[in-house]
Amino acid sequence: MDSGSRIQTNQEGGYGLYQVQWDLDPPQQALYQPTDESPTLYFLSSPDYPMQQQRQQQQHRHQHLRQSTPRMTTEYEVASNPGDAVFSYTMFLAGCLATFLLYLLLPKGFRKQYFQAKRKRYARSDDRDMPAAGYWLPVKRQQQQQQQQPTSAESSRGSRSPARSHQLAHPVTPERTPRKNNDVPPSPEHPALHTLPPNKIIAETMARLQNRGIRLVAHGVHCNPKRVWIKLDDESTSVTWQTEFPRRVPNQSGKVSIVLMRGSLHRIALCNVLYIDVGKKTNALQKLPESVPAPCCFSLLTQNGSLDLQANSKLERDALVSCFSMILDDVHTEDWRAIYEATPEPSLVNSGAGDEGPTGKGTMVMNL
């Protein structure tokens, strides 16, 4: 203690009254200027008062540092304010969710280019047992029996080679019994199709045939190729076709607009269709240039002629052939596939599409 301090002691309880005017901090000394007339201030303290004074000075220094430096959240403060912590965490989750939703709203091309996003692919499911527009595909038992057949028989059925003339001398015995005595459901298989289209595509093609129809290109021996609409008529169990051609129609203002018109409706009974030919097998299709691909062509053969058609792609051609194969299985009482296999190459029938003359039963004539 300073030599100039005045101390008045009290021995009761081991405590004393200490004058603390020399222990004041400089800011407090500036506020407190003792004089001779001012009363003397005393504080009740223990003998370890110097330790308490040191602690107070450290607290003052810490408070000064907190005021001069940026405030930082400590674990003690977070624990003391749980409501603020929950609010901060909730806002963080909300921000992440908003960012993810904004990412989903971005265009696919932008996400693929800048975020390396890829299309999610699912495992393929075996849809062999699913219905295709009212027709059931063959059961797996029948498929296993067909797979057990010799490869030589499959090669002879899969491609119509020049050996078809040899098959005429030795006709192929039909493997299937008539439909009236056979409970096997209709099959989309065709001897010339090595791979069947997916069941989903066959179902969509069948639905288009039954509803609006499918636009194809028809070829004839004595006419140019024309666009036709092919459609199934369930009421009369027949297939109908109409030509489509543009026509200029003037409107009220005098301007001429082009409108697509349809010709007369032609009808072919499905029971008159002998079989389905795949590729350029008829006279009308064989006269086509090489620019017309053979995998896009097929024909519906009847007793009086053939309807030679060209699809937009090989996949569409295969789907149409599969649909007509199921329809013929449901209509015919005989095995039309055996007739197809026993027919020489090319098919010895005349194409009636575009031919001029009287229209008979099953004759296909394009009248515009």
Tab-separated table of C-alpha atoms in Angstrom:
chain	number	residue	atom	x	y	z
A	1	MET	CA	0.000	0.000	0.000
A	2	ASP	CA	1.043	3.588	-0.521
A	3	SER	CA	2.722	5.362	2.371
A	4	GLY	CA	0.248	8.232	2.250
A	5	SER	CA	-2.799	6.056	2.848
A	6	ARG	CA	-4.859	6.419	5.947
A	7	ILE	CA	-6.223	3.218	7.406
A	8	GLN	CA	-8.744	2.772	10.174
A	9	THR	CA	-8.949	-0.822	11.255
A	10	ASN	CA	-11.589	-2.812	12.977
A	11	GLN	CA	-10.402	-6.074	14.513
A	12	GLU	CA	-13.874	-7.645	14.725
A	13	GLY	CA	-14.164	-10.707	12.571
A	14	GLY	CA	-10.683	-10.316	11.080
A	15	TYR	CA	-11.845	-7.694	8.579
A	16	GLY	CA	-10.861	-4.050	8.235
A	17	LEU	CA	-12.117	-0.907	6.564
A	18	TYR	CA	-9.727	0.164	3.859
A	19	GLN	CA	-9.673	3.542	2.220
A	20	VAL	CA	-9.777	2.899	-1.575
A	21	GLN	CA	-9.335	6.318	-3.073
A	22	TRP	CA	-5.831	5.361	-4.310
A	23	ASP	CA	-7.205	2.115	-5.837
A	24	LEU	CA	-9.555	3.834	-8.263
A	25	ASP	CA	-8.952	3.480	-12.008
A	26	PRO	CA	-7.809	6.594	-13.886
A	27	PRO	CA	-11.309	7.205	-15.345
A	28	GLN	CA	-12.796	6.930	-11.893
A	29	GLN	CA	-10.091	9.172	-10.392
A	30	ALA	CA	-11.010	11.824	-12.932
A	31	LEU	CA	-14.601	11.692	-11.730
A	32	TYR	CA	-13.669	11.519	-8.091
A	33	GLN	CA	-11.444	14.289	-6.724
A	34	PRO	CA	-11.270	13.995	-2.947
A	35	THR	CA	-10.753	17.109	-0.865
A	36	ASP	CA	-10.148	17.728	2.796
A	37	GLU	CA	-13.795	18.557	3.324
A	38	SER	CA	-15.162	15.550	1.413
A	39	PRO	CA	-15.992	12.463	3.473
A	40	THR	CA	-13.694	9.508	3.312
A	41	LEU	CA	-15.086	6.498	1.353
A	42	TYR	CA	-14.554	3.036	2.740
A	43	PHE	CA	-15.377	-0.402	1.280
A	44	LEU	CA	-15.847	-3.567	3.228
A	45	SER	CA	-13.373	-6.096	1.882
A	46	SER	CA	-11.517	-9.181	2.920
A	47	PRO	CA	-7.746	-9.441	3.413
A	48	ASP	CA	-7.413	-10.776	-0.186
A	49	TYR	CA	-8.628	-7.491	-1.606
A	50	PRO	CA	-5.560	-7.092	-3.895
A	51	MET	CA	-6.571	-10.352	-5.706
A	52	GLN	CA	-10.096	-9.059	-6.230
A	53	GLN	CA	-8.684	-5.811	-7.554
A	54	GLN	CA	-6.564	-7.731	-10.093
A	55	ARG	CA	-9.598	-9.700	-11.237
A	56	GLN	CA	-11.576	-6.503	-11.734
A	57	GLN	CA	-8.771	-5.052	-13.838
A	58	GLN	CA	-8.713	-8.178	-16.038
A	59	GLN	CA	-12.475	-7.952	-16.481
A	60	HIS	CA	-12.122	-4.310	-17.537
A	61	ARG	CA	-9.468	-5.275	-20.084
A	62	HIS	CA	-11.631	-8.091	-21.492
A	63	GLN	CA	-14.609	-5.773	-21.781
A	64	HIS	CA	-12.468	-3.214	-23.583
A	65	LEU	CA	-11.258	-5.894	-26.033
A	66	ARG	CA	-14.819	-7.089	-26.727
A	67	GLN	CA	-15.908	-3.556	-27.518
A	68	SER	CA	-12.980	-2.912	-29.877
A	69	THR	CA	-13.119	-6.268	-31.782
A	70	PRO	CA	-16.026	-7.793	-33.811
A	71	ARG	CA	-18.430	-9.870	-31.802
A	72	MET	CA	-18.040	-13.606	-32.218
A	73	THR	CA	-20.575	-16.176	-31.109
A	74	THR	CA	-19.209	-18.649	-28.585
A	75	GLU	CA	-20.500	-22.010	-27.516
A	76	TYR	CA	-21.658	-20.540	-24.266
A	77	GLU	CA	-23.731	-17.903	-26.040
A	78	VAL	CA	-25.253	-20.494	-28.394
A	79	ALA	CA	-26.180	-22.686	-25.466
A	80	SER	CA	-27.650	-19.724	-23.654
A	81	ASN	CA	-29.867	-18.840	-26.736
A	82	PRO	CA	-31.360	-22.119	-28.092
A	83	GLY	CA	-34.137	-20.254	-29.935
A	84	ASP	CA	-31.636	-18.393	-32.115
A	85	ALA	CA	-29.821	-21.638	-32.947
A	86	VAL	CA	-33.032	-23.359	-34.060
A	87	PHE	CA	-33.996	-20.356	-36.179
A	88	SER	CA	-30.577	-20.288	-37.852
A	89	TYR	CA	-30.732	-24.010	-38.620
A	90	THR	CA	-34.250	-23.670	-40.029
A	91	MET	CA	-33.179	-20.814	-42.285
A	92	PHE	CA	-30.219	-22.886	-43.502
A	93	LEU	CA	-32.487	-25.794	-44.459
A	94	ALA	CA	-34.937	-23.435	-46.164
A	95	GLY	CA	-32.102	-21.927	-48.201
A	96	CYS	CA	-30.907	-25.381	-49.304
A	97	LEU	CA	-34.434	-26.356	-50.333
A	98	ALA	CA	-34.918	-23.137	-52.300
A	99	THR	CA	-31.607	-23.709	-54.096
A	100	PHE	CA	-32.607	-27.266	-55.029
A	101	LEU	CA	-35.996	-26.137	-56.355
A	102	LEU	CA	-34.292	-23.453	-58.416
A	103	TYR	CA	-31.975	-26.129	-59.836
A	104	LEU	CA	-34.958	-28.248	-60.860
A	105	LEU	CA	-36.525	-25.306	-62.689
A	106	LEU	CA	-33.443	-24.842	-64.866
A	107	PRO	CA	-33.651	-26.118	-68.472
A	108	LYS	CA	-32.352	-29.628	-69.098
A	109	GLY	CA	-29.749	-28.411	-71.562
A	110	PHE	CA	-28.392	-25.892	-69.052
A	111	ARG	CA	-28.172	-28.518	-66.312
A	112	LYS	CA	-26.491	-30.993	-68.653
A	113	GLN	CA	-23.901	-28.471	-69.847
A	114	TYR	CA	-22.984	-26.769	-66.574
A	115	PHE	CA	-23.911	-29.339	-63.905
A	116	GLN	CA	-23.154	-32.569	-65.831
A	117	ALA	CA	-26.710	-33.776	-65.215
A	118	LYS	CA	-27.563	-37.121	-66.770
A	119	ARG	CA	-30.890	-38.716	-67.518
A	120	LYS	CA	-32.032	-41.153	-64.873
A	121	ARG	CA	-32.265	-44.626	-66.308
A	122	TYR	CA	-34.393	-47.363	-64.832
A	123	ALA	CA	-33.879	-51.067	-65.131
A	124	ARG	CA	-35.669	-52.629	-68.046
A	125	SER	CA	-38.621	-54.785	-67.132
A	126	ASP	CA	-39.595	-57.847	-69.120
A	127	ASP	CA	-42.910	-56.900	-70.705
A	128	ARG	CA	-43.436	-60.106	-72.630
A	129	ASP	CA	-46.587	-60.933	-70.687
A	130	MET	CA	-48.219	-57.514	-70.977
A	131	PRO	CA	-51.296	-57.017	-73.178
A	132	ALA	CA	-50.935	-55.076	-76.428
A	133	ALA	CA	-54.171	-53.190	-77.161
A	134	GLY	CA	-56.454	-56.094	-76.379
A	135	TYR	CA	-54.094	-58.845	-77.599
A	136	TRP	CA	-51.882	-60.926	-75.330
A	137	LEU	CA	-48.385	-61.846	-76.340
A	138	PRO	CA	-47.436	-65.539	-76.353
A	139	VAL	CA	-46.711	-67.123	-73.035
A	140	LYS	CA	-43.153	-67.914	-72.028
A	141	ARG	CA	-43.763	-71.635	-72.424
A	142	GLN	CA	-44.438	-71.184	-76.128
A	143	GLN	CA	-41.364	-68.980	-76.501
A	144	GLN	CA	-39.181	-71.614	-74.871
A	145	GLN	CA	-40.491	-74.239	-77.271
A	146	GLN	CA	-39.686	-72.019	-80.218
A	147	GLN	CA	-36.170	-71.383	-78.901
A	148	GLN	CA	-35.544	-75.132	-78.718
A	149	GLN	CA	-36.156	-75.523	-82.443
A	150	PRO	CA	-33.061	-76.168	-84.614
A	151	THR	CA	-31.230	-73.118	-85.868
A	152	SER	CA	-31.550	-74.386	-89.427
A	153	ALA	CA	-35.319	-74.110	-89.246
A	154	GLU	CA	-35.028	-70.574	-87.865
A	155	SER	CA	-32.680	-69.524	-90.649
A	156	SER	CA	-35.003	-70.929	-93.293
A	157	ARG	CA	-37.966	-69.113	-91.761
A	158	GLY	CA	-36.106	-65.894	-91.010
A	159	SER	CA	-34.954	-65.058	-94.550
A	160	ARG	CA	-36.751	-65.628	-97.818
A	161	SER	CA	-33.781	-66.950	-99.775
A	162	PRO	CA	-33.869	-68.311	-103.364
A	163	ALA	CA	-34.372	-71.737	-101.821
A	164	ARG	CA	-38.084	-70.877	-101.559
A	165	SER	CA	-38.625	-72.670	-104.877
A	166	HIS	CA	-37.242	-75.799	-103.228
A	167	GLN	CA	-39.806	-75.395	-100.475
A	168	LEU	CA	-42.584	-75.533	-103.063
A	169	ALA	CA	-41.470	-79.015	-104.116
A	170	HIS	CA	-41.437	-80.046	-100.456
A	171	PRO	CA	-44.243	-78.157	-98.727
A	172	VAL	CA	-43.773	-77.322	-95.089
A	173	THR	CA	-46.184	-79.040	-92.759
A	174	PRO	CA	-48.024	-76.494	-90.616
A	175	GLU	CA	-46.843	-76.633	-87.017
A	176	ARG	CA	-49.881	-74.863	-85.611
A	177	THR	CA	-53.380	-76.243	-85.452
A	178	PRO	CA	-56.344	-74.093	-86.521
A	179	ARG	CA	-57.391	-71.315	-84.205
A	180	LYS	CA	-60.728	-72.900	-83.448
A	181	ASN	CA	-58.930	-75.879	-81.881
A	182	ASN	CA	-56.038	-73.980	-80.376
A	183	ASP	CA	-56.109	-71.885	-77.232
A	184	VAL	CA	-52.757	-70.182	-77.919
A	185	PRO	CA	-53.211	-66.396	-77.828
A	186	PRO	CA	-52.404	-64.300	-80.919
A	187	SER	CA	-48.710	-63.840	-81.505
A	188	PRO	CA	-46.914	-60.804	-82.998
A	189	GLU	CA	-44.199	-63.024	-84.450
A	190	HIS	CA	-43.577	-63.114	-88.165
A	191	PRO	CA	-41.190	-65.533	-89.906
A	192	ALA	CA	-39.306	-62.642	-91.542
A	193	LEU	CA	-38.849	-60.619	-88.342
A	194	HIS	CA	-35.740	-61.616	-86.432
A	195	THR	CA	-36.368	-59.162	-83.584
A	196	LEU	CA	-39.754	-58.061	-82.322
A	197	PRO	CA	-40.369	-54.419	-81.415
A	198	PRO	CA	-40.983	-53.586	-77.746
A	199	ASN	CA	-44.459	-54.364	-76.494
A	200	LYS	CA	-45.093	-50.686	-75.754
A	201	ILE	CA	-44.522	-49.713	-79.396
A	202	ILE	CA	-46.768	-52.531	-80.610
A	203	ALA	CA	-49.530	-51.386	-78.249
A	204	GLU	CA	-49.238	-47.762	-79.420
A	205	THR	CA	-49.303	-48.840	-83.074
A	206	MET	CA	-52.392	-50.966	-82.481
A	207	ALA	CA	-54.124	-48.043	-80.759
A	208	ARG	CA	-53.321	-45.756	-83.707
A	209	LEU	CA	-54.704	-48.296	-86.165
A	210	GLN	CA	-57.947	-48.595	-84.208
A	211	ASN	CA	-58.442	-44.852	-83.628
A	212	ARG	CA	-57.165	-42.246	-86.062
A	213	GLY	CA	-55.172	-44.438	-88.407
A	214	ILE	CA	-51.599	-44.363	-89.707
A	215	ARG	CA	-50.410	-42.457	-92.763
A	216	LEU	CA	-48.239	-44.514	-95.086
A	217	VAL	CA	-47.172	-44.485	-98.738
A	218	ALA	CA	-48.907	-46.883	-101.136
A	219	HIS	CA	-47.267	-48.123	-104.348
A	220	GLY	CA	-48.893	-49.536	-107.456
A	221	VAL	CA	-47.863	-50.967	-110.802
A	222	HIS	CA	-49.648	-48.399	-112.987
A	223	CYS	CA	-49.610	-45.306	-110.758
A	224	ASN	CA	-47.266	-43.092	-108.830
A	225	PRO	CA	-46.777	-43.497	-105.072
A	226	LYS	CA	-49.562	-41.892	-103.055
A	227	ARG	CA	-50.088	-41.168	-99.406
A	228	VAL	CA	-52.814	-43.261	-97.803
A	229	TRP	CA	-54.385	-43.594	-94.360
A	230	ILE	CA	-54.653	-47.158	-93.027
A	231	LYS	CA	-57.205	-47.881	-90.304
A	232	LEU	CA	-58.842	-50.888	-88.663
A	233	ASP	CA	-62.622	-51.207	-88.573
A	234	ASP	CA	-63.606	-53.422	-85.654
A	235	GLU	CA	-67.298	-53.488	-86.567
A	236	SER	CA	-66.829	-55.015	-90.001
A	237	THR	CA	-63.521	-56.766	-89.158
A	238	SER	CA	-61.758	-55.099	-92.042
A	239	VAL	CA	-58.932	-52.720	-92.813
A	240	THR	CA	-59.768	-49.468	-94.601
A	241	TRP	CA	-57.559	-47.111	-96.576
A	242	GLN	CA	-57.999	-43.669	-98.116
A	243	THR	CA	-55.726	-41.644	-100.336
A	244	GLU	CA	-54.646	-38.177	-99.240
A	245	PHE	CA	-53.962	-35.361	-101.683
A	246	PRO	CA	-53.631	-31.551	-101.496
A	247	ARG	CA	-56.271	-29.279	-102.997
A	248	ARG	CA	-56.266	-25.531	-103.456
A	249	VAL	CA	-59.309	-23.906	-101.891
A	250	PRO	CA	-59.957	-20.129	-102.222
A	251	ASN	CA	-61.259	-18.339	-99.161
A	252	GLN	CA	-63.546	-15.301	-98.859
A	253	SER	CA	-60.696	-12.811	-99.177
A	254	GLY	CA	-59.596	-14.299	-102.492
A	255	LYS	CA	-56.466	-15.992	-101.183
A	256	VAL	CA	-55.838	-19.609	-102.075
A	257	SER	CA	-54.931	-22.039	-99.323
A	258	ILE	CA	-53.861	-25.668	-99.655
A	259	VAL	CA	-56.051	-28.188	-97.824
A	260	LEU	CA	-55.343	-31.910	-97.512
A	261	MET	CA	-58.302	-33.906	-98.767
A	262	ARG	CA	-59.073	-37.615	-98.623
A	263	GLY	CA	-60.368	-39.783	-101.402
A	264	SER	CA	-63.016	-42.465	-101.334
A	265	LEU	CA	-62.964	-45.099	-98.625
A	266	HIS	CA	-61.772	-48.577	-99.590
A	267	ARG	CA	-62.362	-51.621	-97.444
A	268	ILE	CA	-60.558	-54.975	-97.326
A	269	ALA	CA	-61.980	-57.830	-95.278
A	270	LEU	CA	-59.343	-59.249	-92.971
A	271	CYS	CA	-60.511	-62.780	-93.677
A	272	ASN	CA	-59.462	-62.239	-97.328
A	273	VAL	CA	-55.882	-61.343	-96.352
A	274	LEU	CA	-53.832	-64.490	-96.934
A	275	TYR	CA	-50.623	-63.405	-95.231
A	276	ILE	CA	-48.239	-60.492	-94.756
A	277	ASP	CA	-45.218	-60.141	-96.995
A	278	VAL	CA	-42.155	-58.294	-95.700
A	279	GLY	CA	-39.757	-56.395	-97.951
A	280	LYS	CA	-39.857	-55.788	-101.705
A	281	LYS	CA	-41.482	-59.056	-102.752
A	282	THR	CA	-44.327	-57.981	-105.053
A	283	ASN	CA	-44.112	-56.639	-108.600
A	284	ALA	CA	-45.006	-53.097	-107.560
A	285	LEU	CA	-42.330	-52.927	-104.867
A	286	GLN	CA	-39.635	-54.560	-106.992
A	287	LYS	CA	-39.987	-51.787	-109.584
A	288	LEU	CA	-39.170	-49.116	-107.009
A	289	PRO	CA	-35.751	-47.456	-107.131
A	290	GLU	CA	-33.044	-48.318	-104.635
A	291	SER	CA	-33.690	-45.040	-102.826
A	292	VAL	CA	-36.771	-46.667	-101.290
A	293	PRO	CA	-35.377	-48.906	-98.509
A	294	ALA	CA	-36.613	-52.489	-98.482
A	295	PRO	CA	-36.750	-52.686	-94.631
A	296	CYS	CA	-39.567	-50.109	-94.717
A	297	CYS	CA	-41.837	-52.010	-97.144
A	298	PHE	CA	-44.474	-54.669	-96.573
A	299	SER	CA	-47.572	-55.978	-98.357
A	300	LEU	CA	-50.976	-57.354	-97.442
A	301	LEU	CA	-51.621	-60.255	-99.824
A	302	THR	CA	-55.209	-61.143	-100.832
A	303	GLN	CA	-56.724	-63.472	-103.393
A	304	ASN	CA	-57.310	-60.592	-105.845
A	305	GLY	CA	-54.185	-58.508	-105.341
A	306	SER	CA	-51.922	-56.882	-102.814
A	307	LEU	CA	-51.790	-53.626	-100.910
A	308	ASP	CA	-48.134	-52.560	-101.076
A	309	LEU	CA	-47.182	-50.088	-98.376
A	310	GLN	CA	-44.106	-48.182	-97.278
A	311	ALA	CA	-43.652	-47.146	-93.631
A	312	ASN	CA	-41.686	-44.182	-92.359
A	313	SER	CA	-39.054	-46.350	-90.652
A	314	LYS	CA	-38.078	-49.971	-90.112
A	315	LEU	CA	-39.351	-49.850	-86.523
A	316	GLU	CA	-42.769	-48.659	-87.666
A	317	ARG	CA	-42.838	-51.359	-90.372
A	318	ASP	CA	-42.003	-54.080	-87.827
A	319	ALA	CA	-44.662	-52.791	-85.424
A	320	LEU	CA	-47.300	-52.801	-88.182
A	321	VAL	CA	-46.331	-56.314	-89.262
A	322	SER	CA	-46.590	-57.504	-85.641
A	323	CYS	CA	-50.031	-55.911	-85.268
A	324	PHE	CA	-51.364	-57.481	-88.469
A	325	SER	CA	-49.846	-60.819	-87.438
A	326	MET	CA	-51.876	-60.801	-84.225
A	327	ILE	CA	-54.988	-59.757	-86.146
A	328	LEU	CA	-54.598	-62.591	-88.670
A	329	ASP	CA	-54.090	-65.061	-85.818
A	330	ASP	CA	-57.380	-63.914	-84.360
A	331	VAL	CA	-59.284	-63.973	-87.666
A	332	HIS	CA	-57.993	-66.982	-89.598
A	333	THR	CA	-58.812	-70.547	-88.756
A	334	GLU	CA	-55.786	-71.794	-90.707
A	335	ASP	CA	-52.117	-71.189	-90.131
A	336	TRP	CA	-51.302	-68.275	-92.408
A	337	ARG	CA	-47.585	-68.536	-91.522
A	338	ALA	CA	-47.445	-71.946	-93.182
A	339	ILE	CA	-48.953	-70.426	-96.321
A	340	TYR	CA	-46.340	-67.670	-96.191
A	341	GLU	CA	-43.506	-70.181	-95.909
A	342	ALA	CA	-44.856	-72.277	-98.775
A	343	THR	CA	-45.179	-69.297	-101.128
A	344	PRO	CA	-42.388	-68.913	-103.728
A	345	GLU	CA	-40.308	-65.791	-104.060
A	346	PRO	CA	-41.359	-63.332	-105.334
A	347	SER	CA	-45.029	-63.553	-104.414
A	348	LEU	CA	-46.903	-64.623	-107.543
A	349	VAL	CA	-49.688	-62.104	-107.150
A	350	ASN	CA	-50.493	-58.918	-108.995
A	351	SER	CA	-50.533	-55.622	-107.181
A	352	GLY	CA	-53.966	-54.064	-107.499
A	353	ALA	CA	-52.975	-50.730	-105.976
A	354	GLY	CA	-53.444	-48.143	-108.664
A	355	ASP	CA	-54.786	-50.523	-111.282
A	356	GLU	CA	-57.685	-49.338	-113.375
A	357	GLY	CA	-60.733	-51.485	-113.856
A	358	PRO	CA	-63.850	-52.653	-112.082
A	359	THR	CA	-63.536	-53.071	-108.363
A	360	GLY	CA	-64.284	-56.521	-107.085
A	361	LYS	CA	-64.143	-58.140	-103.689
A	362	GLY	CA	-60.800	-57.387	-102.100
A	363	THR	CA	-59.524	-55.429	-105.096
A	364	MET	CA	-57.466	-52.373	-104.117
A	365	VAL	CA	-57.916	-49.522	-106.566
A	366	MET	CA	-56.885	-45.921	-105.923
A	367	ASN	CA	-59.611	-43.576	-107.053
A	368	LEU	CA	-58.966	-39.873	-106.612
